[in-house]
PDB file of C-alpha atoms in Angstrom:
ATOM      1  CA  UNK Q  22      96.777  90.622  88.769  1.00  0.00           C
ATOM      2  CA  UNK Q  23      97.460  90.702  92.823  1.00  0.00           C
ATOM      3  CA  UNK Q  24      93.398  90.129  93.126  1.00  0.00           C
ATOM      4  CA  UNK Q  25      93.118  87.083  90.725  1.00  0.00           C
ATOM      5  CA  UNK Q  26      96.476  85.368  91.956  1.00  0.00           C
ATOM      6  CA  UNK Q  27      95.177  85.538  95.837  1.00  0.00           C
ATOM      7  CA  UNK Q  28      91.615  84.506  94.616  1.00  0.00           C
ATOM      8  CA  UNK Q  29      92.794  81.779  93.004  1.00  0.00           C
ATOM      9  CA  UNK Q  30      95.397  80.813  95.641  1.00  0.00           C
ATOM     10  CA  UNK Q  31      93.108  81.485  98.862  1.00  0.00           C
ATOM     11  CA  UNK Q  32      89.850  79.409  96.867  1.00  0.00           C
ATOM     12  CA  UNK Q  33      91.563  76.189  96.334  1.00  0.00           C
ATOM     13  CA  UNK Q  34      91.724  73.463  98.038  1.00  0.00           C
ATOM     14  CA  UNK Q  35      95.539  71.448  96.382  1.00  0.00           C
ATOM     15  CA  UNK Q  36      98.091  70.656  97.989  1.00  0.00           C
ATOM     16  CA  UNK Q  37     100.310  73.067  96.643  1.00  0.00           C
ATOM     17  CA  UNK Q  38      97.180  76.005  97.365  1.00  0.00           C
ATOM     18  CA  UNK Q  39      97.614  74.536 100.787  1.00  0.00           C
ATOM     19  CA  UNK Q  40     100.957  75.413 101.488  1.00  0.00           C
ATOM     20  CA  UNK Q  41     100.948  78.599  99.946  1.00  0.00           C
ATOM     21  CA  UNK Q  42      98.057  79.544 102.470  1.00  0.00           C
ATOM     22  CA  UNK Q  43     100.385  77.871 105.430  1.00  0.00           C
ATOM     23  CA  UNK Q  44     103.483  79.770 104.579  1.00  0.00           C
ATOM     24  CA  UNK Q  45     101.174  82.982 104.502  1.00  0.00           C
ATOM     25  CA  UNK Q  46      99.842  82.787 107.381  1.00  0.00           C
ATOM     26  CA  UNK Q  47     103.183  81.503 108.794  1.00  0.00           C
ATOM     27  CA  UNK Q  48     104.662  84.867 107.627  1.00  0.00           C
ATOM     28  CA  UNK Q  49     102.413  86.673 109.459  1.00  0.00           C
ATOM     29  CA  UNK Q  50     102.913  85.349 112.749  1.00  0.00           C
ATOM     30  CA  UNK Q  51     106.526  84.922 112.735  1.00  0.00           C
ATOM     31  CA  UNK Q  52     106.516  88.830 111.520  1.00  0.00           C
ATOM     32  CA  UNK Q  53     105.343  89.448 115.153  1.00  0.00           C
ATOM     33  CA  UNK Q  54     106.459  86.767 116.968  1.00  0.00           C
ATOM     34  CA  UNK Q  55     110.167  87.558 115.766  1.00  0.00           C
ATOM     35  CA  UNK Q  56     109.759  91.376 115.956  1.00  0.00           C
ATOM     36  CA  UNK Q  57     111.894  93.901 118.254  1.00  0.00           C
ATOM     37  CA  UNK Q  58     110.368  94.216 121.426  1.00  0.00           C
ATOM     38  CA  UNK Q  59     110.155  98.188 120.519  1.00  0.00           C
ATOM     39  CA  UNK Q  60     107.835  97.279 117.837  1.00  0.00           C
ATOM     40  CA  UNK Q  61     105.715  95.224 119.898  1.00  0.00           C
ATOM     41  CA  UNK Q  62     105.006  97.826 122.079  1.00  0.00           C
ATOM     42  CA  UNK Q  63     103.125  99.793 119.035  1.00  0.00           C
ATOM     43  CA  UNK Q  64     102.006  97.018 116.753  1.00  0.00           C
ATOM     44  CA  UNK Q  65      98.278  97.690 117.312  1.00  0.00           C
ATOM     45  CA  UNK Q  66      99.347 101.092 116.017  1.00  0.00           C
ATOM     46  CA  UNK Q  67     101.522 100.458 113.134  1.00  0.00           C
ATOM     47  CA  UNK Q  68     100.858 102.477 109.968  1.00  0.00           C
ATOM     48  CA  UNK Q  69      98.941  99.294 108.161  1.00  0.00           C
ATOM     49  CA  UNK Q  70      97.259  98.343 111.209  1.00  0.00           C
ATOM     50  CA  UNK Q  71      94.280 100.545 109.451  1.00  0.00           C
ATOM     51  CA  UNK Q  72      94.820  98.963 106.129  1.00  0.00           C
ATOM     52  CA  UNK Q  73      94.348  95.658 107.800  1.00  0.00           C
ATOM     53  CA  UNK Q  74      91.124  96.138 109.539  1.00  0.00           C
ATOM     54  CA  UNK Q  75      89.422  98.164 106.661  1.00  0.00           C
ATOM     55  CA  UNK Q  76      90.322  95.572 104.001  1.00  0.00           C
ATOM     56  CA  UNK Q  77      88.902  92.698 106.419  1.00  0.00           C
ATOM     57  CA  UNK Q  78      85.969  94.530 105.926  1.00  0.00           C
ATOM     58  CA  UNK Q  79      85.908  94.636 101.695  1.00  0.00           C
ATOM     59  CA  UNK Q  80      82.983  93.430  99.522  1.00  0.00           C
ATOM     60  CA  UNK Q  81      86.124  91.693  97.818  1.00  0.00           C
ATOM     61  CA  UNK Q  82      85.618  88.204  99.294  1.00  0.00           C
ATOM     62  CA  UNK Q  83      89.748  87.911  98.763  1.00  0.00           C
ATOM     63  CA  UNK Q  84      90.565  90.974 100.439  1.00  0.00           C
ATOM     64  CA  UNK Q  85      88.505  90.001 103.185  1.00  0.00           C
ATOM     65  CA  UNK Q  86      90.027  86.602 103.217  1.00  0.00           C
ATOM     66  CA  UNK Q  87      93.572  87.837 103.054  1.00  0.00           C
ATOM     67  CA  UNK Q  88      93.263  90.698 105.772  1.00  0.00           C
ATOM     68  CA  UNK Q  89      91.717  88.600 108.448  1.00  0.00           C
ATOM     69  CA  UNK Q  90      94.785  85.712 107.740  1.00  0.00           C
ATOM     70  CA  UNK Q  91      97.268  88.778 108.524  1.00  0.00           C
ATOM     71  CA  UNK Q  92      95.378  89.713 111.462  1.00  0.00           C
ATOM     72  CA  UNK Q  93      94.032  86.893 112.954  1.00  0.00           C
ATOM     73  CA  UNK Q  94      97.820  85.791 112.429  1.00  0.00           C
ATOM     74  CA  UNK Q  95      99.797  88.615 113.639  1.00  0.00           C
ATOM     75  CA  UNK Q  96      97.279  88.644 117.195  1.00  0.00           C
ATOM     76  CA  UNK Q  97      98.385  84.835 117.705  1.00  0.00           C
ATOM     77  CA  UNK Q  98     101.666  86.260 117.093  1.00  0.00           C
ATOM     78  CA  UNK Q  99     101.113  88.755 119.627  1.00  0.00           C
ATOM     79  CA  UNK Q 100      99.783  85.665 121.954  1.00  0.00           C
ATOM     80  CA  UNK Q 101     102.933  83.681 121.406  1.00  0.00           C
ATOM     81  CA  UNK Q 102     105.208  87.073 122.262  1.00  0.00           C
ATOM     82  CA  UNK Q 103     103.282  87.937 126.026  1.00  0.00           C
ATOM     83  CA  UNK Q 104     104.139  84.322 126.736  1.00  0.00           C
ATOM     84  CA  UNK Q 105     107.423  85.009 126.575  1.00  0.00           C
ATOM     85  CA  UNK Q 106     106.561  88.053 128.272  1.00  0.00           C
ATOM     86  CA  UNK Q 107     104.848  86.413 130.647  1.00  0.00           C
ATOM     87  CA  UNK Q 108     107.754  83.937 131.711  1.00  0.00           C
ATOM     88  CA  UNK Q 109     110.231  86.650 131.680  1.00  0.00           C
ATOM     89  CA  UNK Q 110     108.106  88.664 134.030  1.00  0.00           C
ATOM     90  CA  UNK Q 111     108.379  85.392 136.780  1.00  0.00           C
ATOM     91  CA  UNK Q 112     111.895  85.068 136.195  1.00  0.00           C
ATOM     92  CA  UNK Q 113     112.235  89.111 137.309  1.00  0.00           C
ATOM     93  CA  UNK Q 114     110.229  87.968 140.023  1.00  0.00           C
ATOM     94  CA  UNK Q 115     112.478  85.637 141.564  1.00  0.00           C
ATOM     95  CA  UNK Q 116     115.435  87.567 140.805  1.00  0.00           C
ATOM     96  CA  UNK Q 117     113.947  90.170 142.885  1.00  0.00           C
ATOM     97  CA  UNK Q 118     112.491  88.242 145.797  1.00  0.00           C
ATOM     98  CA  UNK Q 119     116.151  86.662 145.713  1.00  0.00           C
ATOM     99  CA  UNK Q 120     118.159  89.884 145.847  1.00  0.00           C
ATOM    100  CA  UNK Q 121     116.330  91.353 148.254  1.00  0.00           C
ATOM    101  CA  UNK Q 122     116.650  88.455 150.340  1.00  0.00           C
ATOM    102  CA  UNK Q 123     119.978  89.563 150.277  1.00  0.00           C
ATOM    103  CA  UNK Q 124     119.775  93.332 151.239  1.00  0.00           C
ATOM    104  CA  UNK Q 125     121.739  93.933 147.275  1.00  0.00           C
ATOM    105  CA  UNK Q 126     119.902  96.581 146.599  1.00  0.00           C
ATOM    106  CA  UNK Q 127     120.896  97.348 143.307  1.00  0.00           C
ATOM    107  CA  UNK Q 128     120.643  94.091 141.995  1.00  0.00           C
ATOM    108  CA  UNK Q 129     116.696  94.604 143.365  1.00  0.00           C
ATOM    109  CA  UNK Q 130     116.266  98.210 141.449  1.00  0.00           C
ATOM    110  CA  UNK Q 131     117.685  96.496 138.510  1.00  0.00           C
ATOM    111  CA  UNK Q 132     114.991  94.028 138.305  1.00  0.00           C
ATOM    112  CA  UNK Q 133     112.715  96.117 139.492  1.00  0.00           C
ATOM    113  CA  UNK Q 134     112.975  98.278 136.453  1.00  0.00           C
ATOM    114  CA  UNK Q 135     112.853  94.635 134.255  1.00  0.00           C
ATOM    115  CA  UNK Q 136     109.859  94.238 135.441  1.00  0.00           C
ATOM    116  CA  UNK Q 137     108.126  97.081 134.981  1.00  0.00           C
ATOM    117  CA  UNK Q 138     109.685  97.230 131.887  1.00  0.00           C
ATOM    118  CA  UNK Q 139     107.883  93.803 131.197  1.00  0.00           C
ATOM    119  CA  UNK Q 140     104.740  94.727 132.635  1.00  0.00           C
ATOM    120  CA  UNK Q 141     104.698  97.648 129.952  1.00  0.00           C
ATOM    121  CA  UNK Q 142     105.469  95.097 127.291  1.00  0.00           C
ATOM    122  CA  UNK Q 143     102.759  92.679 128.328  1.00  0.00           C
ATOM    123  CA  UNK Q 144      99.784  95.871 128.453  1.00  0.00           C
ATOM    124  CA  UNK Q 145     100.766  97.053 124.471  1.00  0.00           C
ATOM    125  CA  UNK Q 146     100.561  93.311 123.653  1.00  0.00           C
ATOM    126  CA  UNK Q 147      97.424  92.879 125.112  1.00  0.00           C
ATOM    127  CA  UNK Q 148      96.095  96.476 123.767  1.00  0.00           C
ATOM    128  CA  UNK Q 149      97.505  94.718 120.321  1.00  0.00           C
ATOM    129  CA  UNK Q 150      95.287  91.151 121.057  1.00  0.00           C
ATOM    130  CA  UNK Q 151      92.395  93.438 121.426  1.00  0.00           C
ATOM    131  CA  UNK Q 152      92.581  95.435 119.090  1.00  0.00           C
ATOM    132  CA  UNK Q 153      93.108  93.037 116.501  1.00  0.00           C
ATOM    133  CA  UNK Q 154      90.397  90.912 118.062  1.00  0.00           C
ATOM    134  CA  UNK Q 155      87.815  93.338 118.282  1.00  0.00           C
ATOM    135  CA  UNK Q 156      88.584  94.741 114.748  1.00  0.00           C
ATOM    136  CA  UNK Q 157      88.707  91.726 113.155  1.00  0.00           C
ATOM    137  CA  UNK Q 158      87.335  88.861 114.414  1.00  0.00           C
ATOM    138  CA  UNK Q 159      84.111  90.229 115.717  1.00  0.00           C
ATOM    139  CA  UNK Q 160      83.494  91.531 112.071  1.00  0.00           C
ATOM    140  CA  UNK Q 161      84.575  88.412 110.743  1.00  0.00           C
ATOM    141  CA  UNK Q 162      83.269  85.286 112.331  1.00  0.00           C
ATOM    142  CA  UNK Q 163      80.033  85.563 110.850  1.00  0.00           C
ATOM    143  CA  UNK Q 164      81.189  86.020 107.424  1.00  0.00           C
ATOM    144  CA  UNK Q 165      79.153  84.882 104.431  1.00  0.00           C
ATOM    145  CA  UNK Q 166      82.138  82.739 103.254  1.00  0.00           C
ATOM    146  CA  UNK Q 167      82.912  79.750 105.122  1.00  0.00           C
ATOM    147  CA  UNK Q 168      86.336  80.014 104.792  1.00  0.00           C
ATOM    148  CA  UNK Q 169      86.993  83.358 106.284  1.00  0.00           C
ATOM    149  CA  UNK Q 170      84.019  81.679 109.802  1.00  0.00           C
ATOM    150  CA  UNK Q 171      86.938  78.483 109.727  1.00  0.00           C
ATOM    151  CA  UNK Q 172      90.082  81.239 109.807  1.00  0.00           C
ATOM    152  CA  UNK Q 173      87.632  82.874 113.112  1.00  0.00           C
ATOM    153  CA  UNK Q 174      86.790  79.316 114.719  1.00  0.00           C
ATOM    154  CA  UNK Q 175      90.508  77.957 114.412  1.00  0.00           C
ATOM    155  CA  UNK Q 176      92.059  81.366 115.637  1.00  0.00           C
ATOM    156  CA  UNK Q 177      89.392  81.696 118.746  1.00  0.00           C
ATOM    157  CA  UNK Q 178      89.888  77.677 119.435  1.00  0.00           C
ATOM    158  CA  UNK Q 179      94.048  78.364 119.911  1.00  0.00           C
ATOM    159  CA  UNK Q 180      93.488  81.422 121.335  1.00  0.00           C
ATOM    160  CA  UNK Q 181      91.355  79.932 124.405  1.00  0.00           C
ATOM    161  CA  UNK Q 182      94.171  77.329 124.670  1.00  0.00           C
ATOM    162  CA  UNK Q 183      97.285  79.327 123.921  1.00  0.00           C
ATOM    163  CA  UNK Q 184      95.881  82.428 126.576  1.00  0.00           C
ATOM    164  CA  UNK Q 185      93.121  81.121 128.884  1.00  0.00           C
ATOM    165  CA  UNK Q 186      94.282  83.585 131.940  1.00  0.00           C
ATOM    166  CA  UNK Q 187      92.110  85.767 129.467  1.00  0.00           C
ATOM    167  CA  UNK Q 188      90.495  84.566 127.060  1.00  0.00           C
ATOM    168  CA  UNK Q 189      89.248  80.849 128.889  1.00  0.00           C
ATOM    169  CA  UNK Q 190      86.045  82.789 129.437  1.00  0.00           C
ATOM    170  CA  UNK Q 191      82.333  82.028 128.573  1.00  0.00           C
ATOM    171  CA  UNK Q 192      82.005  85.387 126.874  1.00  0.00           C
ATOM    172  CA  UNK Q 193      84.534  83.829 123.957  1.00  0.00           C
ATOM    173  CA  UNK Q 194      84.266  79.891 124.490  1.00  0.00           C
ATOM    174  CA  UNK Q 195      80.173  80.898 122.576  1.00  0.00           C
ATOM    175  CA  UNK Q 196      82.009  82.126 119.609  1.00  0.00           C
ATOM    176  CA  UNK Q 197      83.051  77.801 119.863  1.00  0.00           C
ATOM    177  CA  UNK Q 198      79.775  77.178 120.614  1.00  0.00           C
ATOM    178  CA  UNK Q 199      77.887  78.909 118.044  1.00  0.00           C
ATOM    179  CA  UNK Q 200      80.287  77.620 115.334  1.00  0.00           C
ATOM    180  CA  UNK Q 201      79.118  74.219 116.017  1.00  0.00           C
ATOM    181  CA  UNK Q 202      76.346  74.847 114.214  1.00  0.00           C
ATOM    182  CA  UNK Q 203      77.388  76.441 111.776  1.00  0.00           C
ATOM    183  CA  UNK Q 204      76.084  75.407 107.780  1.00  0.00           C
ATOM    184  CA  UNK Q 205      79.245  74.227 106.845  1.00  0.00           C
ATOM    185  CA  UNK Q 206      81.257  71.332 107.631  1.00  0.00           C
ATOM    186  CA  UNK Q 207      84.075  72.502 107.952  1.00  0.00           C
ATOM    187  CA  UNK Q 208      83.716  75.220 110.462  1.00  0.00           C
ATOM    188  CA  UNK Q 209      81.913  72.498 112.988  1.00  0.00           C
ATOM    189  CA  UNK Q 210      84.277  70.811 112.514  1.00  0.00           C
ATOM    190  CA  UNK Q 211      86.887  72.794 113.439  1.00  0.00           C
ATOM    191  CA  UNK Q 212      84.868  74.042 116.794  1.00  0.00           C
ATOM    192  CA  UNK Q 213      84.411  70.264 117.554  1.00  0.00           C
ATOM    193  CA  UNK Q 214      87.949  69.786 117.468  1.00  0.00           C
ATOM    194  CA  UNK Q 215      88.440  72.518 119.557  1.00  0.00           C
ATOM    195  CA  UNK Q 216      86.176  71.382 121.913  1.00  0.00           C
ATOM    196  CA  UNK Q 217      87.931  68.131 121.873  1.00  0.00           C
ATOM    197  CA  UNK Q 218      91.158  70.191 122.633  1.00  0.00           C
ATOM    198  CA  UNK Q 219      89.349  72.090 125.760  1.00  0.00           C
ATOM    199  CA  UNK Q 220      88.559  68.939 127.280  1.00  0.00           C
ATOM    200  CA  UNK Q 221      91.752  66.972 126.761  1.00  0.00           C
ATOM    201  CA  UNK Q 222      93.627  70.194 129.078  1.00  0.00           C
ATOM    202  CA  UNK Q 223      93.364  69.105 132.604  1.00  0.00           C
ATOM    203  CA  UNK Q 224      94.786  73.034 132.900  1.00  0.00           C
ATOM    204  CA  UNK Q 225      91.360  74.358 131.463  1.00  0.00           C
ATOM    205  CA  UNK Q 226      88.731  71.816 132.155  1.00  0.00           C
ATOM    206  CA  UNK Q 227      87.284  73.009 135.447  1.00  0.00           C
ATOM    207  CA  UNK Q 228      86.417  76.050 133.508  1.00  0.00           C
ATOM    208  CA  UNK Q 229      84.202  74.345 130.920  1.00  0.00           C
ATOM    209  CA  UNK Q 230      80.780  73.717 133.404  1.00  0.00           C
ATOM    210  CA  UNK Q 231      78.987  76.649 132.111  1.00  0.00           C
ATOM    211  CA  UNK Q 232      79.810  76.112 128.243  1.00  0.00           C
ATOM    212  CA  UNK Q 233      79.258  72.261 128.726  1.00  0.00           C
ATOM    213  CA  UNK Q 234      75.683  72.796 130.074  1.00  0.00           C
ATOM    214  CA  UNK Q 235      74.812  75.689 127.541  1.00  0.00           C
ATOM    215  CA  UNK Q 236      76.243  73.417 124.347  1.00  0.00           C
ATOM    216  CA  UNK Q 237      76.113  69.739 125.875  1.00  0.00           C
ATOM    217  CA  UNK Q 238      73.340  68.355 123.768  1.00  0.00           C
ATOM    218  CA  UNK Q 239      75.235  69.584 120.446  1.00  0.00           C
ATOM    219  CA  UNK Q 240      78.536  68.077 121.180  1.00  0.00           C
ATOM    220  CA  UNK Q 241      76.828  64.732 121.606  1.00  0.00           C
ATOM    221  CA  UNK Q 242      75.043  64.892 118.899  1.00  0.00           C
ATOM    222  CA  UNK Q 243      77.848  65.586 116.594  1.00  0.00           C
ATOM    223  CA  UNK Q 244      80.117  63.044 118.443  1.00  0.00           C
TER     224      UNK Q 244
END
């Protein structure tokens, strides 16, 4: 059945387990990051939005397992898409700033509107990021399975990189923090690596003081 398949999918640890896993969460992510822009602008309200978080929350460790892939997934997607946003909102920018250096006023109203248009864009994505974030990885990243705590301490490690404007913050970087001492290996590991990401990005590292003083004595001791 659906249940057994995913278990046994989701539990191991083979090459060929692996990739099914990849490609899933792959799915997900491209399912946002490839969507309309219309849809974007109501993702965090789509009709199995609900589905999503309640099933992250199942006694099933499976369901659990499989609903915080999609949304953990589908929020980087969301990530990846206010990127774009974010570049196209600049580009608006200019085009504006250009055209009214040169009194064409329509060409200004027209990017005027882009922009706004963008700005729209960029607040449902971020309404999206949150919701997912809140709904699912707070519930989540203290799970009694180790696998669903290394899904929550990979996603939170790109998410610091991929969106620090917002998220490079000491109120998430803990959730990095307190995964490096976590029971299993592989979780610490994955914060350490994440930690080895944060201070490799000469964009982020000024950021770090007050997470390097609160965790300093753990990351040397694991180093």
């Amino acid at each position: 059945d659906f249940v057994g398949v995913s278990a046994n999918v989701f539990d191991k640890k083979d090459k060929a387990s692996k990739k099914v896993q990849a490609n899933f969460s792959e799915f997900w992510f491209k399912f946002v990051d490839t969507a309309p822009e219309v849809e974007l602008r109501t993702m965090h309200e789509h009709p199995f939005s609900p589905w999503i978080h309640a099933m992250s929350t199942s006694n099933l460790k499976v369901m659990r397992q499989v609903a915080t892939t999609v949304g953990l997934d589908m929020m980087m997607g969301l990530v990846a898409r206010t990127s774009v946003v974010l570049e196209k909102m600049t580009e608006h920018e200019r085009l504006k700033e250009a055209a009214s250096k040169k009194k064409e006023t329509t060409e200004m109203a027209r990017q005027t509107d882009q922009l706004n248009h963008k700005r729209e864009v960029r607040k449902d994505c971020e309404q999206g990021i949150t919701s997912f974030f809140q709904s699912v990885f707070i519930h989540r990243y203290k799970d009694l399975h180790a696998e669903v705590r290394a899904k929550c301490t990979e996603t939170i490690g790109k998410l610091i990189l991929e969106y620090s404007s917002k998220f490079l913050d000491n109120g998430y970087l803990k959730y990095i923090g307190w995964a490096l001492y976590d029971k299993s290996t592989e979780v610490r590991s994955l914060a350490l690596d994440a930690v080895d990401n944060f201070y490799n990005n000469k964009n982020i590292l000024g950021n770090l003081d007050a997470f390097t003083t609160r965790f300093r004595a753990r990351i040397f001791q694991m180093s």
